[in-house]
Amino acid sequence: MFGLLRRNLVNRVVINTTKAAPPLLSPSPHHTPTRLARFTSTHYYNSNHRELYRRYHTSINHKMVADLKAYYEQVDALEGAFVERLRKAVAIPSVSAEPERRPDVVKMAEWLKAELETLGASVQYYYPGEQHPGLDLPPVLLGRYGSDPNKRTILVYGHYDVQPAFKEDGWDSQPFDLTIDKDGRMFGRGSTDDKGPVLGWLNVIEAHKKANLEFPVNLLMCFEGMEESGSEGLEEMIKKEAKNFYKDTDAVCISDNYWLGTTKPCLTYGLRGCSYYQLEVSGPGQDLHSGVYGGTVTEPMTDLTNLMTTLVDNKGKILIPGIYDQVAPLTDKEVALYQNIDFGMDTIHEALGSTTTISNDAKETLMKRWRFPSLSLHGIEGAYYAPGAKTVIPAKVIGKFSIRTVPNMELAEVTRLVTAHVEKEAAKLGTNNTIKVSLIHDGKWWVADPDHWNFRAAAKATEQVWGVKPDLTREGGSIPITLTFEEETGKNVLLLPMGTSTDQPHSINEKLDKKNYIQGTKLLGSYLHYVAEEKME
Ligand SMILES: C[C@H](N)C(=O)N[C@@H](Cc1c[nH]cn1)C(=O)O
Ligand SMILES: [Zn+2]
Ligand SMILES: [Zn+2]
């Protein structure tokens, strides 16, 4: 069933939500993206409320309109408290990739659990076990807020771990101190990926409580601490709990990706997968003096860099034979759909901070991001990287690279091709070093059906809060557990992002605009109200 559905979906690239039913609360005609960009936050919040007020007197669903109006006012009133909540979360350096930071990842789980419990949610831990002997995986939070059998139940997922960050990488501020500039940009590791969006759900609960509003749905939560490291241990939990803790789920919502640009919100129905590898080359028993041993020993770094250049060229073409054979062919229909995308190279260049794109064609660039695989070289462990000129020959180096996978690539086949290629290329080197390639983690690509009440509710909420119809997008990044949620619950999964294309997740100076955090909190809450309104299919 899923195989069939997927085959029908893989080539679909829908850009505008033309199929969405007209929103119950339509936005002001002034809210075009261009105009939105010029609005100050206050202006926007006020016009948002005015529109609701107008609708209060004319629309059919008086209760929802009144509730949303009160909700938006409460969110605005709590802005300072919500920013403080984000500040506290960013201050906990919950980096899942660094074993020495694991206590901080656990501290983050404890902090989040306590916050949720203070808000009245019930939360339990699931312990996925050990990552490797002596290193426990952090707990997954299974939360519930409300259990009214007459209400819909929405399962929300997010992650409380973050990517590594060091000031020396080039940050303008301390990465774990939330720093807000005059334009309301909130800099800090995890601000947009994914602490801001996760806290958005907590903010939704708090604003409803403080405004004495009935919560529109039952909320089930799954917040994990290993997403940035391949969601290790999570799949097993979902497989077990889909029919237990999460059995009432009617639909799933994930807020963990980004708008295509800076002015127009989007709903996302596709992700690339990610297969992450390491390539270890070792020889000498310890690091060596290059003056004493240079020219006399087979250097691991030389072997490694030779091998790494056989993986990909500088036009982004993957050089591993067979990789492109599994990629779903590009159809004329799909090409035509890309023609309608309102998206230019300036948007990409702004987010990139340069004009060094491989192509200068926006459609081609989007296709490369969404529907073709890519291979990135990430780094070399064990290599000398500090400033200065140290004359060392590293004894063991580990190259890191990953492949973003797309429909219809089979992950086991990708790993088989990678291994065969490295073995063949290593043999050509005629080296006496030891070379090992291994898969660190992999997660599947995902493409969903956006013609569903879950997406319609989100489209209406977006139009209400942002005053513009959202784009329907796919995403180049990966959220490894998404497909598992879809398969195990059998329910529709929607990605509803909060941040924009300029947020720089994983990079230096990661940020979330305050406006997106506050309006995003309104959006998540509104979505739950519209979900309650939508007729279930
Ligand atoms: C899109 C999401 N916010 C994200 O950043 N996902 C990571 C997940 C990951 C890490 N290793 C493998 N997958 C990403 O796309 O890199
Ligand atoms: Zn994320
Ligand atoms: Zn991330």
XYZ file of C-alpha atoms and ligand atoms in Angstrom:
555
model
C 0.000 0.000 0.000
C 2.731 2.426 1.013
C 4.920 1.329 -1.872
C 2.127 2.099 -4.297
C 1.341 5.438 -2.725
C 4.988 6.395 -2.707
C 5.466 5.554 -6.376
C 2.612 7.850 -7.184
C 4.014 10.624 -5.084
C 7.698 10.657 -5.738
C 7.562 12.817 -8.795
C 5.033 15.251 -7.479
C 6.196 18.800 -6.910
C 3.244 20.945 -5.993
C 3.999 24.545 -5.281
C 0.827 26.357 -4.377
C -1.832 24.986 -2.079
C -4.500 25.500 -4.699
C -6.441 22.496 -3.446
C -6.785 23.845 0.056
C -10.314 24.794 1.022
C -10.854 28.527 1.533
C -9.869 29.530 5.045
C -12.572 30.213 7.546
C -10.820 33.391 8.582
C -9.412 34.991 5.500
C -6.549 37.412 5.867
C -6.504 41.031 4.993
C -5.858 41.617 1.265
C -2.910 43.772 2.329
C -0.956 40.804 3.558
C 1.043 39.978 0.475
C 4.554 38.675 1.182
C 6.114 41.865 -0.165
C 4.042 43.998 2.111
C 4.630 41.644 4.994
C 8.338 42.158 4.689
C 7.863 45.881 5.225
C 5.644 45.566 8.279
C 7.007 46.054 11.735
C 6.101 43.233 14.097
C 3.695 45.421 16.053
C 1.944 46.589 12.929
C 1.568 43.014 11.821
C 0.297 41.728 15.174
C -2.255 44.542 15.338
C -3.571 44.036 11.828
C -3.742 40.332 12.578
C -5.985 41.078 15.553
C -8.061 43.625 13.632
C -8.856 41.036 11.012
C -9.938 38.588 13.667
C -12.024 41.291 15.314
C -13.742 42.002 11.998
C -14.413 38.329 11.531
C -15.686 38.098 15.072
C -18.733 40.013 13.926
C -19.218 38.351 10.549
C -17.936 34.757 10.476
C -19.817 31.596 11.191
C -17.575 30.071 13.818
C -17.807 32.684 16.514
C -16.228 30.557 19.208
C -13.091 29.751 17.265
C -12.674 33.342 16.129
C -13.046 34.637 19.659
C -10.696 31.961 20.977
C -8.026 32.768 18.403
C -8.275 36.467 19.098
C -7.809 35.883 22.817
C -5.027 33.418 22.080
C -3.076 35.845 19.876
C -3.378 38.598 22.475
C -2.102 36.245 25.152
C 0.840 35.132 22.991
C 1.791 38.781 22.441
C 1.503 39.461 26.171
C 3.775 36.508 26.936
C 6.448 37.417 24.367
C 9.033 38.274 27.033
C 8.413 35.040 28.945
C 8.661 32.986 25.752
C 11.985 34.581 24.848
C 13.260 33.834 28.376
C 12.167 30.218 27.938
C 14.220 30.016 24.747
C 17.174 31.692 26.471
C 17.167 28.994 29.179
C 16.954 26.216 26.616
C 19.781 27.576 24.443
C 21.971 27.891 27.561
C 22.025 24.092 27.928
C 24.594 22.862 25.356
C 22.776 19.644 24.468
C 25.114 18.539 21.670
C 24.310 14.915 20.859
C 27.375 14.353 18.654
C 29.869 14.964 21.477
C 29.986 12.158 24.070
C 31.407 14.531 26.712
C 28.286 16.708 26.317
C 25.909 13.804 27.017
C 25.209 14.987 30.605
C 24.010 18.300 29.088
C 21.713 16.462 26.688
C 20.212 14.654 29.694
C 19.989 17.979 31.592
C 18.057 19.411 28.647
C 15.632 16.461 28.776
C 15.110 17.055 32.503
C 14.540 20.782 32.001
C 12.038 20.168 29.212
C 10.187 17.536 31.232
C 9.945 19.906 34.216
C 8.666 22.769 32.014
C 6.019 20.537 30.475
C 4.919 19.213 33.860
C 4.641 22.743 35.234
C 2.290 23.473 32.352
C 0.142 20.475 33.304
C 1.337 17.910 30.762
C 2.140 14.371 31.852
C 5.552 13.198 30.703
C 7.371 9.900 30.860
C 10.871 8.938 29.798
C 11.777 6.204 27.372
C 15.392 5.068 27.679
C 16.640 3.761 24.321
C 19.682 2.014 25.876
C 23.375 2.472 25.163
C 24.915 4.207 22.163
C 28.001 2.150 22.841
C 29.342 0.528 26.015
C 29.566 3.203 28.703
C 27.531 5.853 26.860
C 23.762 5.931 27.436
C 21.461 7.368 24.819
C 19.464 10.331 26.191
C 15.808 9.751 27.131
C 12.953 10.339 24.722
C 10.104 12.375 26.243
C 6.646 10.925 25.730
C 4.148 13.594 26.694
C 0.410 14.048 26.802
C -1.715 17.137 27.303
C -5.443 16.403 27.406
C -7.340 13.168 26.924
C -10.831 14.103 25.808
C -12.286 11.287 23.653
C -14.391 13.856 21.805
C -11.345 15.753 20.562
C -8.849 14.990 17.821
C -5.397 13.888 18.902
C -2.314 15.390 17.305
C 1.134 13.912 17.791
C 3.923 16.484 17.658
C 7.596 15.615 17.308
C 10.734 17.692 17.792
C 14.284 17.346 19.063
C 16.022 18.943 22.011
C 19.586 18.108 20.946
C 21.680 20.464 18.829
C 24.654 20.491 16.482
C 28.121 21.228 17.900
C 29.083 24.937 18.166
C 32.272 26.738 19.172
C 32.800 30.493 19.302
C 36.117 29.943 17.464
C 34.216 28.577 14.467
C 33.408 32.216 13.701
C 30.329 33.002 15.772
C 29.824 36.709 16.480
C 28.412 35.857 19.928
C 28.677 32.974 22.392
C 26.675 30.166 20.754
C 24.988 29.087 23.993
C 24.033 32.617 25.138
C 20.893 33.780 23.356
C 21.870 37.148 21.887
C 19.186 39.411 20.454
C 20.061 42.219 18.055
C 18.121 45.405 17.274
C 16.245 43.679 14.449
C 14.941 40.988 16.796
C 17.241 38.284 15.476
C 17.821 35.779 18.280
C 21.228 34.144 17.812
C 22.100 30.915 19.542
C 22.709 27.248 18.812
C 19.377 25.439 18.590
C 17.351 28.662 18.369
C 15.773 27.541 15.090
C 16.898 23.881 15.055
C 14.962 22.795 16.983
C 14.558 24.381 20.410
C 12.512 27.382 19.236
C 9.905 25.214 17.459
C 9.780 22.658 20.316
C 9.213 25.457 22.822
C 6.562 26.783 20.454
C 4.365 23.835 21.511
C 4.942 24.642 25.195
C 4.107 28.283 24.500
C 0.856 27.189 22.864
C -0.153 25.343 26.036
C 0.845 28.221 28.306
C -1.014 30.867 26.293
C -4.180 28.761 26.290
C -3.968 28.251 30.048
C -3.278 31.891 30.822
C -6.116 33.033 28.536
C -8.440 30.429 30.102
C -9.090 28.912 26.697
C -10.191 25.381 26.116
C -7.383 23.441 24.429
C -8.739 22.424 20.992
C -7.173 18.949 20.707
C -5.418 16.285 22.737
C -1.698 16.746 22.276
C 0.719 13.823 22.253
C 4.409 14.675 22.231
C 7.617 12.945 21.233
C 10.748 14.985 21.928
C 14.078 13.238 21.374
C 17.718 14.061 22.087
C 19.536 12.245 19.257
C 18.049 13.650 16.034
C 21.267 15.386 15.019
C 23.019 12.046 15.384
C 20.651 9.873 13.395
C 17.805 9.402 15.945
C 19.473 6.320 17.339
C 17.070 4.183 19.369
C 13.959 6.116 18.389
C 12.612 3.855 15.666
C 12.326 0.927 18.060
C 10.374 3.090 20.515
C 7.942 4.351 17.850
C 7.390 0.800 16.611
C 6.516 -0.225 20.158
C 4.469 2.816 21.176
C 2.545 3.526 17.956
C -0.094 1.079 19.130
C 0.246 1.989 22.810
C 1.150 5.498 23.985
C 0.530 7.002 20.536
C -2.468 4.821 19.607
C -4.977 7.715 19.575
C -2.987 9.744 17.032
C -5.117 11.232 14.245
C -2.276 13.082 12.504
C 1.360 14.023 13.064
C 2.955 17.473 12.938
C 6.700 18.180 12.940
C 8.138 21.683 13.192
C 11.817 21.213 12.338
C 12.578 22.751 8.961
C 12.596 26.163 7.272
C 10.827 28.385 4.780
C 12.165 28.513 1.262
C 12.873 32.243 1.588
C 12.356 34.944 4.173
C 8.856 36.248 3.524
C 6.635 33.360 2.509
C 5.747 30.517 4.877
C 5.479 26.951 3.645
C 4.148 23.504 4.412
C 6.536 20.690 3.623
C 5.694 17.212 2.340
C 9.073 15.707 1.495
C 12.541 15.182 2.960
C 15.759 13.662 1.699
C 17.244 10.765 3.638
C 20.767 10.769 5.028
C 23.325 7.956 5.057
C 26.417 8.982 7.026
C 29.785 7.197 6.644
C 33.261 7.249 8.070
C 36.425 6.258 6.264
C 39.265 5.325 8.607
C 42.889 5.115 7.441
C 45.574 4.034 9.909
C 49.203 2.987 9.693
C 51.924 4.205 12.082
C 51.616 3.398 15.784
C 51.602 7.106 16.671
C 51.807 10.589 15.091
C 55.220 11.207 13.491
C 57.730 14.020 12.833
C 57.430 14.792 9.113
C 61.116 15.725 8.889
C 62.201 12.373 10.231
C 59.582 10.176 8.519
C 58.288 12.220 5.564
C 59.015 10.330 2.334
C 59.688 7.082 4.166
C 56.253 6.115 5.460
C 52.883 5.636 3.718
C 50.943 8.566 5.097
C 47.329 7.858 6.146
C 46.285 11.413 5.328
C 47.532 11.061 1.730
C 45.552 7.843 1.276
C 42.461 9.373 2.843
C 42.445 12.567 0.778
C 43.029 10.510 -2.393
C 40.051 8.349 -1.529
C 37.840 11.281 -0.620
C 38.409 12.913 -4.001
C 37.031 9.773 -5.692
C 33.619 10.295 -4.038
C 32.343 13.535 -5.580
C 33.469 16.210 -8.020
C 33.292 19.960 -7.503
C 30.112 20.206 -9.585
C 28.378 18.046 -6.987
C 28.345 14.919 -9.173
C 28.597 11.760 -7.095
C 31.345 9.581 -8.570
C 30.290 6.301 -6.947
C 29.148 4.008 -9.786
C 25.476 3.006 -9.610
C 24.271 5.724 -7.242
C 22.137 7.555 -9.806
C 20.599 4.320 -11.159
C 18.081 4.235 -8.316
C 16.951 7.853 -8.566
C 13.347 8.282 -9.734
C 13.426 9.630 -13.301
C 12.526 13.258 -13.827
C 9.226 13.501 -15.678
C 8.018 16.336 -17.937
C 5.154 16.904 -15.515
C 7.583 17.391 -12.673
C 9.763 19.770 -14.682
C 6.635 21.800 -15.473
C 5.753 22.066 -11.800
C 9.126 23.597 -11.000
C 8.410 26.311 -13.551
C 5.688 27.691 -11.245
C 7.940 28.137 -8.270
C 8.194 31.710 -7.154
C 11.826 31.491 -6.144
C 14.990 33.183 -7.371
C 18.730 32.792 -7.013
C 18.879 35.958 -4.885
C 16.963 34.092 -2.139
C 19.504 31.263 -2.187
C 22.459 33.624 -2.357
C 21.126 35.622 0.600
C 20.815 32.477 2.714
C 24.188 31.201 1.481
C 25.995 34.461 2.164
C 27.730 34.186 -1.224
C 27.045 33.567 -4.889
C 29.059 30.354 -5.088
C 26.230 28.099 -6.217
C 27.001 25.322 -8.706
C 24.171 26.428 -10.966
C 22.764 29.891 -11.493
C 19.354 28.534 -12.378
C 16.846 28.599 -9.507
C 14.758 25.604 -10.678
C 17.825 23.463 -11.226
C 19.169 24.488 -7.837
C 15.891 23.539 -6.142
C 15.870 20.188 -7.899
C 19.404 19.561 -6.714
C 18.246 20.309 -3.181
C 14.961 18.421 -3.167
C 14.941 15.545 -5.624
C 18.515 14.568 -6.476
C 21.037 12.931 -4.180
C 24.136 14.776 -2.983
C 27.370 13.762 -1.301
C 29.094 16.118 1.151
C 32.537 15.810 2.710
C 32.252 16.955 6.329
C 35.629 16.725 7.964
C 38.650 14.699 8.987
C 39.047 13.517 12.562
C 42.657 13.194 13.678
C 44.005 15.709 11.164
C 45.851 18.809 12.306
C 43.372 21.689 12.115
C 44.601 24.395 14.522
C 46.184 27.634 13.281
C 49.949 27.565 12.854
C 52.316 25.222 11.102
C 52.722 21.960 12.972
C 54.906 19.481 11.056
C 53.144 16.301 12.025
C 52.165 13.161 10.124
C 48.854 12.008 11.664
C 48.908 8.280 12.379
C 45.182 7.687 12.037
C 42.619 9.855 10.264
C 38.898 9.401 9.860
C 37.121 11.097 6.964
C 33.413 11.854 7.375
C 30.946 12.083 4.503
C 27.244 11.658 3.964
C 24.878 11.036 1.083
C 21.458 12.711 0.983
C 19.153 10.131 -0.536
C 15.957 10.561 -2.548
C 13.137 8.459 -4.018
C 13.605 5.536 -4.916
C 17.018 4.892 -3.377
C 17.315 1.811 -1.165
C 19.574 2.519 1.788
C 21.138 -0.956 1.930
C 22.006 -0.687 -1.764
C 23.551 2.768 -1.229
C 25.817 1.360 1.481
C 26.721 -1.632 -0.683
C 27.738 0.696 -3.537
C 29.750 2.965 -1.216
C 31.627 0.017 0.283
C 32.364 -1.583 -3.099
C 33.615 1.743 -4.478
C 35.934 2.458 -1.538
C 37.337 -1.069 -1.638
C 38.038 -0.778 -5.369
C 39.676 2.646 -5.041
C 41.683 1.580 -1.984
C 43.052 -1.387 -3.944
C 44.188 1.007 -6.700
C 46.254 2.971 -4.163
C 48.437 -0.071 -3.463
C 48.803 1.109 0.119
C 50.046 -0.802 3.134
C 47.837 1.226 5.471
C 44.600 -0.195 6.862
C 41.409 1.249 5.387
C 37.935 0.731 6.827
C 34.666 2.236 5.649
C 31.586 2.065 7.847
C 28.051 3.395 8.061
C 27.506 5.565 11.158
C 23.756 6.001 10.685
C 21.148 6.204 8.008
C 17.594 7.523 7.767
C 15.073 7.184 4.966
C 13.753 9.830 2.609
C 10.058 10.659 2.871
C 7.375 12.019 0.545
C 3.805 12.454 1.824
C 0.395 13.214 0.442
C -0.315 16.931 0.966
C -3.951 16.516 -0.142
C -5.138 15.813 3.392
C -7.081 17.583 6.158
C -3.875 17.846 8.174
C -2.281 20.025 5.456
C -5.527 21.927 4.875
C -5.729 22.869 8.554
C -2.109 24.040 8.456
C -2.718 26.038 5.259
C -5.682 27.828 6.824
C -3.737 28.560 9.999
C -0.810 29.890 7.953
C -3.031 32.150 5.945
C -4.666 33.412 9.122
C -1.416 34.151 10.939
C 0.841 35.231 8.077
C -1.767 36.542 5.671
C -0.505 34.572 2.707
C -1.104 31.136 1.222
C 1.840 28.895 2.063
C 4.109 27.332 -0.538
C 4.143 23.559 -0.626
C 7.748 22.477 -0.507
C 10.094 19.566 -0.164
C 13.202 19.866 1.988
C 16.821 18.999 1.285
C 17.545 18.104 4.912
C 16.533 14.976 6.766
C 14.445 14.092 9.797
C 15.205 10.406 10.059
C 12.120 9.374 12.017
C 9.472 10.969 9.769
C 8.792 7.923 7.614
C 8.625 5.717 10.712
C 5.893 7.933 12.178
C 3.925 7.666 8.954
C 4.333 3.899 8.620
C 3.806 2.968 12.254
C 0.845 5.243 13.059
C -0.632 4.926 9.550
C -1.465 8.641 9.772
C -0.627 11.697 7.715
C 2.559 13.566 8.634
C 2.944 17.304 8.044
C 6.031 19.496 8.381
C 5.126 22.981 9.600
C 8.236 25.149 9.849
C 8.757 28.209 12.040
C 12.060 29.700 10.830
C 13.290 31.109 7.530
C 15.943 30.351 4.929
C 18.420 32.749 6.567
C 18.447 31.028 9.987
C 21.729 29.156 9.344
C 20.969 25.921 11.205
C 24.102 23.767 11.736
C 26.249 26.785 10.831
C 27.741 29.708 12.722
C 25.374 32.466 13.929
C 22.298 30.238 13.902
C 19.278 32.409 14.694
C 15.514 32.584 14.891
C 13.755 35.874 14.285
C 11.639 36.895 17.267
C 8.804 37.602 14.876
C 8.937 34.030 13.591
C 9.077 32.646 17.116
C 6.026 34.626 18.226
C 4.024 34.333 15.006
C 5.188 30.713 14.810
C 3.709 30.090 18.259
C 0.457 31.623 17.012
C 0.672 29.417 13.920
C 1.121 26.187 15.874
C -1.798 27.078 18.145
C -4.012 28.146 15.234
C -3.180 24.912 13.421
C -4.547 22.951 16.384
C -7.762 24.993 16.277
C -8.173 24.446 12.529
C -7.418 20.735 12.972
C -10.287 20.596 15.452
C -12.497 22.242 12.832
C -11.469 20.157 9.813
C -13.701 17.285 8.878
C -11.673 14.132 9.283
C -11.357 11.979 6.136
C 16.010 19.268 9.003
C 16.456 19.045 10.449
N 16.284 20.232 11.193
C 17.901 18.629 10.495
O 18.763 19.456 10.674
N 18.176 17.341 10.333
C 19.500 16.810 10.301
C 19.355 15.380 10.703
C 20.493 14.492 10.465
C 21.700 14.528 11.051
N 22.375 13.474 10.553
C 21.585 12.879 9.710
N 20.444 13.481 9.656
C 20.096 16.971 8.927
O 19.371 17.081 7.930
O 21.346 16.990 8.843
Zn 16.317 19.760 13.380
Zn 19.603 19.933 12.511
